[in-house]
Amino acid sequence: DAKTTQPPSMDCAEGRAANLPCNHSTISGNEYVYWYRQIHSQGPQYIIHGLKNNETNEMASLIITEDRKSSTLILPHATLRDTAVYYCIVRHTGNQFYFGTGTSLTVIP
Amino acid sequence: DAMVIQNPRYQVTQFGKPVTLSCSQTLNHNVMYWYQQKSSQAPKLLFHYYDKDFNNEADTPDNFQSRRPNTSFCFLDIRSPGLGDAAMYLCATSRDAGSHQPQHFGDGTRLSIL
């Protein structure tokens, strides 16, 4: 299984871009990268996913390096409501999704 | 709205007394998952169903069982809960791996053991 490595915590000033890195150096050719976030006492919320091209939606942008060994989730204008734990997941070639330890993002007023 | 619903949100049981947690979905997804999440930890996959095909994770204790009577419902049975089983239990659904679509999660059931 491809493993992911994320920094345990990050801070970001409100209104600034939050850039959350993820390392997945053992990813294989057809495995997608997914990002979720979890606010305390709620289920994880899907944010974005991609294979090799950069992706953007209404919540965030996902930048995947050309060798696919790492990716960055970008929240362009962080708000206090973006304070959460962010998980980067590489989907197993079967149906399993395994969570790594995640990054606890704190948005500071 | 289509969603994943877990009932109840909070469940209290006694040490050793069997308990069942419920999950239903209106997304018509063919894969359903159960995760255990302990305080300050990431969700840990217990098992999943692909249609009626049950897939257990190698390190899931035998104390945990699951049933999926139809596409919409999935149950987590804990046969003899111990104090270490107190946790948030999350249900999720997805389409199969070939679709590359993400999971959808319920808001979880928080289980307490007395």
PDB file of C-alpha atoms in Angstrom:
ATOM      1  CA  ASP A   1       0.000   0.000   0.000  1.00  0.00           C
ATOM      2  CA  ALA A   2       1.191   3.500  -0.749  1.00  0.00           C
ATOM      3  CA  LYS A   3       1.840   5.319   2.535  1.00  0.00           C
ATOM      4  CA  THR A   4       1.465   9.043   3.105  1.00  0.00           C
ATOM      5  CA  THR A   5       3.488  11.369   5.310  1.00  0.00           C
ATOM      6  CA  GLN A   6       2.191  14.736   6.487  1.00  0.00           C
ATOM      7  CA  PRO A   7       3.455  17.290   9.007  1.00  0.00           C
ATOM      8  CA  PRO A   8       1.548  16.862  12.275  1.00  0.00           C
ATOM      9  CA  SER A   9       0.526  20.506  12.575  1.00  0.00           C
ATOM     10  CA  MET A  10       0.532  23.842  10.769  1.00  0.00           C
ATOM     11  CA  ASP A  11      -0.669  27.362  11.421  1.00  0.00           C
ATOM     12  CA  CYS A  12      -1.996  29.799   8.853  1.00  0.00           C
ATOM     13  CA  ALA A  13      -3.104  33.422   9.164  1.00  0.00           C
ATOM     14  CA  GLU A  14      -6.723  34.091   8.307  1.00  0.00           C
ATOM     15  CA  GLY A  15      -7.102  35.294   4.722  1.00  0.00           C
ATOM     16  CA  ARG A  16      -3.788  33.839   3.619  1.00  0.00           C
ATOM     17  CA  ALA A  17      -3.288  30.725   1.538  1.00  0.00           C
ATOM     18  CA  ALA A  18      -2.793  27.487   3.450  1.00  0.00           C
ATOM     19  CA  ASN A  19      -0.449  25.056   1.714  1.00  0.00           C
ATOM     20  CA  LEU A  20      -0.583  21.555   3.146  1.00  0.00           C
ATOM     21  CA  PRO A  21       2.055  19.122   1.889  1.00  0.00           C
ATOM     22  CA  CYS A  22       1.842  15.349   1.581  1.00  0.00           C
ATOM     23  CA  ASN A  23       4.528  12.862   0.669  1.00  0.00           C
ATOM     24  CA  HIS A  24       3.485   9.635  -1.076  1.00  0.00           C
ATOM     25  CA  SER A  25       6.764   8.436  -2.551  1.00  0.00           C
ATOM     26  CA  THR A  26       5.587   4.814  -2.980  1.00  0.00           C
ATOM     27  CA  ILE A  27       2.520   5.685  -5.030  1.00  0.00           C
ATOM     28  CA  SER A  28       1.947   3.491  -8.055  1.00  0.00           C
ATOM     29  CA  GLY A  29       0.866   4.507 -11.506  1.00  0.00           C
ATOM     30  CA  ASN A  30      -2.897   4.234 -11.212  1.00  0.00           C
ATOM     31  CA  GLU A  31      -3.406   5.251  -7.587  1.00  0.00           C
ATOM     32  CA  TYR A  32      -5.289   8.473  -6.961  1.00  0.00           C
ATOM     33  CA  VAL A  33      -4.571  11.004  -4.209  1.00  0.00           C
ATOM     34  CA  TYR A  34      -7.544  12.101  -2.088  1.00  0.00           C
ATOM     35  CA  TRP A  35      -7.805  14.860   0.486  1.00  0.00           C
ATOM     36  CA  TYR A  36     -10.309  14.978   3.320  1.00  0.00           C
ATOM     37  CA  ARG A  37     -10.705  17.131   6.362  1.00  0.00           C
ATOM     38  CA  GLN A  38     -12.277  16.424   9.703  1.00  0.00           C
ATOM     39  CA  ILE A  39     -13.697  18.961  12.079  1.00  0.00           C
ATOM     40  CA  HIS A  40     -14.002  17.815  15.669  1.00  0.00           C
ATOM     41  CA  SER A  41     -16.854  15.362  16.291  1.00  0.00           C
ATOM     42  CA  GLN A  42     -17.850  15.152  12.629  1.00  0.00           C
ATOM     43  CA  GLY A  43     -17.168  12.620   9.918  1.00  0.00           C
ATOM     44  CA  PRO A  44     -14.378  13.318   7.408  1.00  0.00           C
ATOM     45  CA  GLN A  45     -15.404  15.617   4.583  1.00  0.00           C
ATOM     46  CA  TYR A  46     -14.163  15.062   1.046  1.00  0.00           C
ATOM     47  CA  ILE A  47     -12.232  18.000  -0.433  1.00  0.00           C
ATOM     48  CA  ILE A  48     -10.595  17.032  -3.719  1.00  0.00           C
ATOM     49  CA  HIS A  49      -8.780  14.236  -5.527  1.00  0.00           C
ATOM     50  CA  GLY A  50      -6.516  13.743  -8.523  1.00  0.00           C
ATOM     51  CA  LEU A  51      -4.266  11.375 -10.426  1.00  0.00           C
ATOM     52  CA  LYS A  52      -1.509  13.435 -12.033  1.00  0.00           C
ATOM     53  CA  ASN A  53      -2.944  16.711 -13.252  1.00  0.00           C
ATOM     54  CA  ASN A  54      -3.550  19.675 -11.006  1.00  0.00           C
ATOM     55  CA  GLU A  55      -7.143  19.962  -9.885  1.00  0.00           C
ATOM     56  CA  THR A  56      -9.264  22.835  -8.611  1.00  0.00           C
ATOM     57  CA  ASN A  57     -12.759  23.022  -7.200  1.00  0.00           C
ATOM     58  CA  GLU A  58     -14.751  25.457  -5.117  1.00  0.00           C
ATOM     59  CA  MET A  59     -12.995  24.391  -1.937  1.00  0.00           C
ATOM     60  CA  ALA A  60      -9.347  23.988  -2.848  1.00  0.00           C
ATOM     61  CA  SER A  61      -6.620  23.296  -5.375  1.00  0.00           C
ATOM     62  CA  LEU A  62      -4.507  20.163  -5.570  1.00  0.00           C
ATOM     63  CA  ILE A  63      -1.010  20.300  -6.985  1.00  0.00           C
ATOM     64  CA  ILE A  64       0.627  16.948  -7.757  1.00  0.00           C
ATOM     65  CA  THR A  65       4.309  16.868  -8.658  1.00  0.00           C
ATOM     66  CA  GLU A  66       5.297  15.470 -12.027  1.00  0.00           C
ATOM     67  CA  ASP A  67       6.815  12.344 -10.476  1.00  0.00           C
ATOM     68  CA  ARG A  68       3.635  11.996  -8.342  1.00  0.00           C
ATOM     69  CA  LYS A  69       5.672  11.415  -5.198  1.00  0.00           C
ATOM     70  CA  SER A  70       4.148  14.365  -3.393  1.00  0.00           C
ATOM     71  CA  SER A  71       1.220  16.740  -3.506  1.00  0.00           C
ATOM     72  CA  THR A  72       0.054  19.990  -1.944  1.00  0.00           C
ATOM     73  CA  LEU A  73      -3.444  20.982  -0.968  1.00  0.00           C
ATOM     74  CA  ILE A  74      -4.011  24.717  -1.255  1.00  0.00           C
ATOM     75  CA  LEU A  75      -6.803  26.559   0.540  1.00  0.00           C
ATOM     76  CA  PRO A  76      -6.545  29.919  -1.218  1.00  0.00           C
ATOM     77  CA  HIS A  77      -8.021  32.190   1.453  1.00  0.00           C
ATOM     78  CA  ALA A  78      -8.115  30.386   4.781  1.00  0.00           C
ATOM     79  CA  THR A  79     -10.923  31.207   7.196  1.00  0.00           C
ATOM     80  CA  LEU A  80     -11.381  30.250  10.836  1.00  0.00           C
ATOM     81  CA  ARG A  81     -13.817  27.546   9.693  1.00  0.00           C
ATOM     82  CA  ASP A  82     -10.953  25.834   7.874  1.00  0.00           C
ATOM     83  CA  THR A  83      -9.393  24.865  11.206  1.00  0.00           C
ATOM     84  CA  ALA A  84      -9.474  21.061  11.060  1.00  0.00           C
ATOM     85  CA  VAL A  85      -7.373  17.938  10.619  1.00  0.00           C
ATOM     86  CA  TYR A  86      -6.500  17.382   6.953  1.00  0.00           C
ATOM     87  CA  TYR A  87      -5.842  13.882   5.664  1.00  0.00           C
ATOM     88  CA  CYS A  88      -4.047  12.917   2.473  1.00  0.00           C
ATOM     89  CA  ILE A  89      -4.919   9.407   1.300  1.00  0.00           C
ATOM     90  CA  VAL A  90      -3.658   7.279  -1.527  1.00  0.00           C
ATOM     91  CA  ARG A  91      -6.324   4.821  -2.463  1.00  0.00           C
ATOM     92  CA  HIS A  92      -5.338   1.181  -2.416  1.00  0.00           C
ATOM     93  CA  THR A  93      -5.730  -0.599  -5.735  1.00  0.00           C
ATOM     94  CA  GLY A  94      -8.678  -2.406  -4.176  1.00  0.00           C
ATOM     95  CA  ASN A  95     -11.491  -0.554  -2.494  1.00  0.00           C
ATOM     96  CA  GLN A  96      -9.690   0.349   0.701  1.00  0.00           C
ATOM     97  CA  PHE A  97      -8.928   3.894   1.851  1.00  0.00           C
ATOM     98  CA  TYR A  98      -6.290   4.028   4.598  1.00  0.00           C
ATOM     99  CA  PHE A  99      -5.885   7.224   6.603  1.00  0.00           C
ATOM    100  CA  GLY A 100      -2.470   8.535   7.595  1.00  0.00           C
ATOM    101  CA  THR A 101      -1.866  10.650  10.667  1.00  0.00           C
ATOM    102  CA  GLY A 102      -2.987  13.913   9.032  1.00  0.00           C
ATOM    103  CA  THR A 103      -2.110  17.577   9.573  1.00  0.00           C
ATOM    104  CA  SER A 104      -3.849  19.651  12.208  1.00  0.00           C
ATOM    105  CA  LEU A 105      -4.349  23.067  10.635  1.00  0.00           C
ATOM    106  CA  THR A 106      -5.033  26.035  12.871  1.00  0.00           C
ATOM    107  CA  VAL A 107      -6.177  29.247  11.208  1.00  0.00           C
ATOM    108  CA  ILE A 108      -5.187  32.203  13.328  1.00  0.00           C
ATOM    109  CA  PRO A 109      -7.248  35.417  13.360  1.00  0.00           C
TER     110      PRO A 109
ATOM    111  CA  ASP B   1     -30.270  15.084   0.168  1.00  0.00           C
ATOM    112  CA  ALA B   2     -28.514  11.835  -0.515  1.00  0.00           C
ATOM    113  CA  MET B   3     -26.330  10.955   2.421  1.00  0.00           C
ATOM    114  CA  VAL B   4     -24.873   8.487   4.873  1.00  0.00           C
ATOM    115  CA  ILE B   5     -26.805   8.295   8.125  1.00  0.00           C
ATOM    116  CA  GLN B   6     -25.553   6.763  11.328  1.00  0.00           C
ATOM    117  CA  ASN B   7     -27.761   6.005  14.290  1.00  0.00           C
ATOM    118  CA  PRO B   8     -27.530   6.689  17.081  1.00  0.00           C
ATOM    119  CA  ARG B   9     -25.028   9.558  17.371  1.00  0.00           C
ATOM    120  CA  TYR B  10     -24.177   8.490  20.913  1.00  0.00           C
ATOM    121  CA  GLN B  11     -24.388   4.975  22.318  1.00  0.00           C
ATOM    122  CA  VAL B  12     -23.640   3.819  25.829  1.00  0.00           C
ATOM    123  CA  THR B  13     -23.285   0.136  26.658  1.00  0.00           C
ATOM    124  CA  GLN B  14     -22.006  -1.937  29.513  1.00  0.00           C
ATOM    125  CA  PHE B  15     -18.760  -3.821  29.558  1.00  0.00           C
ATOM    126  CA  GLY B  16     -19.334  -7.163  27.824  1.00  0.00           C
ATOM    127  CA  LYS B  17     -22.868  -6.355  26.631  1.00  0.00           C
ATOM    128  CA  PRO B  18     -23.309  -6.772  22.856  1.00  0.00           C
ATOM    129  CA  VAL B  19     -24.034  -3.616  20.915  1.00  0.00           C
ATOM    130  CA  THR B  20     -25.019  -2.905  17.306  1.00  0.00           C
ATOM    131  CA  LEU B  21     -24.359   0.298  15.414  1.00  0.00           C
ATOM    132  CA  SER B  22     -26.328   1.149  12.278  1.00  0.00           C
ATOM    133  CA  CYS B  23     -25.547   2.839   9.004  1.00  0.00           C
ATOM    134  CA  SER B  24     -27.782   3.583   6.054  1.00  0.00           C
ATOM    135  CA  GLN B  25     -27.138   5.265   2.731  1.00  0.00           C
ATOM    136  CA  THR B  26     -29.234   6.781  -0.035  1.00  0.00           C
ATOM    137  CA  LEU B  27     -26.327   7.035  -2.504  1.00  0.00           C
ATOM    138  CA  ASN B  28     -26.746   3.493  -3.869  1.00  0.00           C
ATOM    139  CA  HIS B  29     -23.009   2.941  -3.502  1.00  0.00           C
ATOM    140  CA  ASN B  30     -21.819  -0.632  -3.714  1.00  0.00           C
ATOM    141  CA  VAL B  31     -19.014  -0.303  -1.144  1.00  0.00           C
ATOM    142  CA  MET B  32     -19.632   0.341   2.556  1.00  0.00           C
ATOM    143  CA  TYR B  33     -16.921   0.761   5.192  1.00  0.00           C
ATOM    144  CA  TRP B  34     -16.581   0.796   8.960  1.00  0.00           C
ATOM    145  CA  TYR B  35     -13.816   2.734  10.665  1.00  0.00           C
ATOM    146  CA  GLN B  36     -12.857   3.046  14.320  1.00  0.00           C
ATOM    147  CA  GLN B  37     -11.476   6.376  15.485  1.00  0.00           C
ATOM    148  CA  LYS B  38     -10.049   6.808  18.961  1.00  0.00           C
ATOM    149  CA  SER B  39      -9.376  10.168  20.522  1.00  0.00           C
ATOM    150  CA  SER B  40      -6.717  12.215  18.689  1.00  0.00           C
ATOM    151  CA  GLN B  41      -6.080   9.404  16.217  1.00  0.00           C
ATOM    152  CA  ALA B  42      -6.834   8.925  12.538  1.00  0.00           C
ATOM    153  CA  PRO B  43      -9.714   6.670  11.469  1.00  0.00           C
ATOM    154  CA  LYS B  44      -8.694   3.004  11.306  1.00  0.00           C
ATOM    155  CA  LEU B  45     -10.354   0.757   8.727  1.00  0.00           C
ATOM    156  CA  LEU B  46     -12.026  -2.277  10.316  1.00  0.00           C
ATOM    157  CA  PHE B  47     -13.632  -3.864   7.241  1.00  0.00           C
ATOM    158  CA  HIS B  48     -15.652  -3.132   4.148  1.00  0.00           C
ATOM    159  CA  TYR B  49     -18.296  -4.705   1.965  1.00  0.00           C
ATOM    160  CA  TYR B  50     -18.129  -4.683  -1.784  1.00  0.00           C
ATOM    161  CA  ASP B  51     -21.722  -5.543  -2.563  1.00  0.00           C
ATOM    162  CA  LYS B  52     -22.189  -8.685  -0.457  1.00  0.00           C
ATOM    163  CA  ASP B  53     -18.503  -9.548  -0.403  1.00  0.00           C
ATOM    164  CA  PHE B  54     -17.092  -8.986   3.099  1.00  0.00           C
ATOM    165  CA  ASN B  55     -13.448  -7.860   3.396  1.00  0.00           C
ATOM    166  CA  ASN B  56     -11.910  -7.917   6.849  1.00  0.00           C
ATOM    167  CA  GLU B  57      -8.695  -6.087   7.719  1.00  0.00           C
ATOM    168  CA  ALA B  58      -6.011  -8.419   9.055  1.00  0.00           C
ATOM    169  CA  ASP B  59      -5.736  -6.677  12.419  1.00  0.00           C
ATOM    170  CA  THR B  60      -9.457  -6.261  13.139  1.00  0.00           C
ATOM    171  CA  PRO B  61     -10.307  -8.126  16.366  1.00  0.00           C
ATOM    172  CA  ASP B  62     -12.746 -11.055  16.155  1.00  0.00           C
ATOM    173  CA  ASN B  63     -14.961  -9.160  18.583  1.00  0.00           C
ATOM    174  CA  PHE B  64     -16.050  -6.964  15.671  1.00  0.00           C
ATOM    175  CA  GLN B  65     -18.512  -8.327  13.121  1.00  0.00           C
ATOM    176  CA  SER B  66     -20.566  -6.766  10.371  1.00  0.00           C
ATOM    177  CA  ARG B  67     -23.721  -7.442   8.413  1.00  0.00           C
ATOM    178  CA  ARG B  68     -25.025  -5.960   5.206  1.00  0.00           C
ATOM    179  CA  PRO B  69     -28.566  -7.209   4.570  1.00  0.00           C
ATOM    180  CA  ASN B  70     -29.073  -5.019   1.494  1.00  0.00           C
ATOM    181  CA  THR B  71     -27.404  -2.218  -0.465  1.00  0.00           C
ATOM    182  CA  SER B  72     -28.693   0.514   1.812  1.00  0.00           C
ATOM    183  CA  PHE B  73     -27.884  -0.807   5.265  1.00  0.00           C
ATOM    184  CA  CYS B  74     -24.796  -1.985   7.091  1.00  0.00           C
ATOM    185  CA  PHE B  75     -24.394  -2.898  10.762  1.00  0.00           C
ATOM    186  CA  LEU B  76     -21.412  -3.105  13.083  1.00  0.00           C
ATOM    187  CA  ASP B  77     -21.767  -5.661  15.870  1.00  0.00           C
ATOM    188  CA  ILE B  78     -19.434  -5.642  18.847  1.00  0.00           C
ATOM    189  CA  ARG B  79     -19.964  -8.955  20.584  1.00  0.00           C
ATOM    190  CA  SER B  80     -18.345  -8.267  23.953  1.00  0.00           C
ATOM    191  CA  PRO B  81     -17.272  -4.641  24.225  1.00  0.00           C
ATOM    192  CA  GLY B  82     -14.245  -3.893  26.342  1.00  0.00           C
ATOM    193  CA  LEU B  83     -13.138  -0.538  27.700  1.00  0.00           C
ATOM    194  CA  GLY B  84     -10.662  -0.274  24.822  1.00  0.00           C
ATOM    195  CA  ASP B  85     -13.513  -0.311  22.306  1.00  0.00           C
ATOM    196  CA  ALA B  86     -14.739   3.115  23.385  1.00  0.00           C
ATOM    197  CA  ALA B  87     -14.341   5.229  20.270  1.00  0.00           C
ATOM    198  CA  MET B  88     -16.083   7.022  17.428  1.00  0.00           C
ATOM    199  CA  TYR B  89     -17.284   4.563  14.775  1.00  0.00           C
ATOM    200  CA  LEU B  90     -17.532   5.963  11.273  1.00  0.00           C
ATOM    201  CA  CYS B  91     -19.453   4.517   8.353  1.00  0.00           C
ATOM    202  CA  ALA B  92     -18.558   5.472   4.791  1.00  0.00           C
ATOM    203  CA  THR B  93     -19.647   4.547   1.290  1.00  0.00           C
ATOM    204  CA  SER B  94     -18.117   4.745  -2.142  1.00  0.00           C
ATOM    205  CA  ARG B  95     -18.456   3.432  -5.621  1.00  0.00           C
ATOM    206  CA  ASP B  96     -16.004   0.690  -6.496  1.00  0.00           C
ATOM    207  CA  ALA B  97     -12.303   1.386  -7.052  1.00  0.00           C
ATOM    208  CA  GLY B  98     -12.643   1.546 -10.821  1.00  0.00           C
ATOM    209  CA  SER B  99     -14.737   4.690 -10.553  1.00  0.00           C
ATOM    210  CA  HIS B 100     -12.006   6.561  -8.602  1.00  0.00           C
ATOM    211  CA  GLN B 101     -14.753   8.410  -6.778  1.00  0.00           C
ATOM    212  CA  PRO B 102     -14.274   9.484  -3.151  1.00  0.00           C
ATOM    213  CA  GLN B 103     -15.855   8.157   0.004  1.00  0.00           C
ATOM    214  CA  HIS B 104     -18.808   9.759   1.704  1.00  0.00           C
ATOM    215  CA  PHE B 105     -18.903   9.622   5.494  1.00  0.00           C
ATOM    216  CA  GLY B 106     -21.595   9.721   8.113  1.00  0.00           C
ATOM    217  CA  ASP B 107     -21.104  11.786  11.236  1.00  0.00           C
ATOM    218  CA  GLY B 108     -20.291   8.755  13.330  1.00  0.00           C
ATOM    219  CA  THR B 109     -21.549   7.042  16.460  1.00  0.00           C
ATOM    220  CA  ARG B 110     -19.634   7.760  19.636  1.00  0.00           C
ATOM    221  CA  LEU B 111     -19.583   4.611  21.755  1.00  0.00           C
ATOM    222  CA  SER B 112     -18.999   4.728  25.492  1.00  0.00           C
ATOM    223  CA  ILE B 113     -18.436   1.649  27.647  1.00  0.00           C
ATOM    224  CA  LEU B 114     -19.455   1.640  31.303  1.00  0.00           C
TER     225      LEU B 114
END
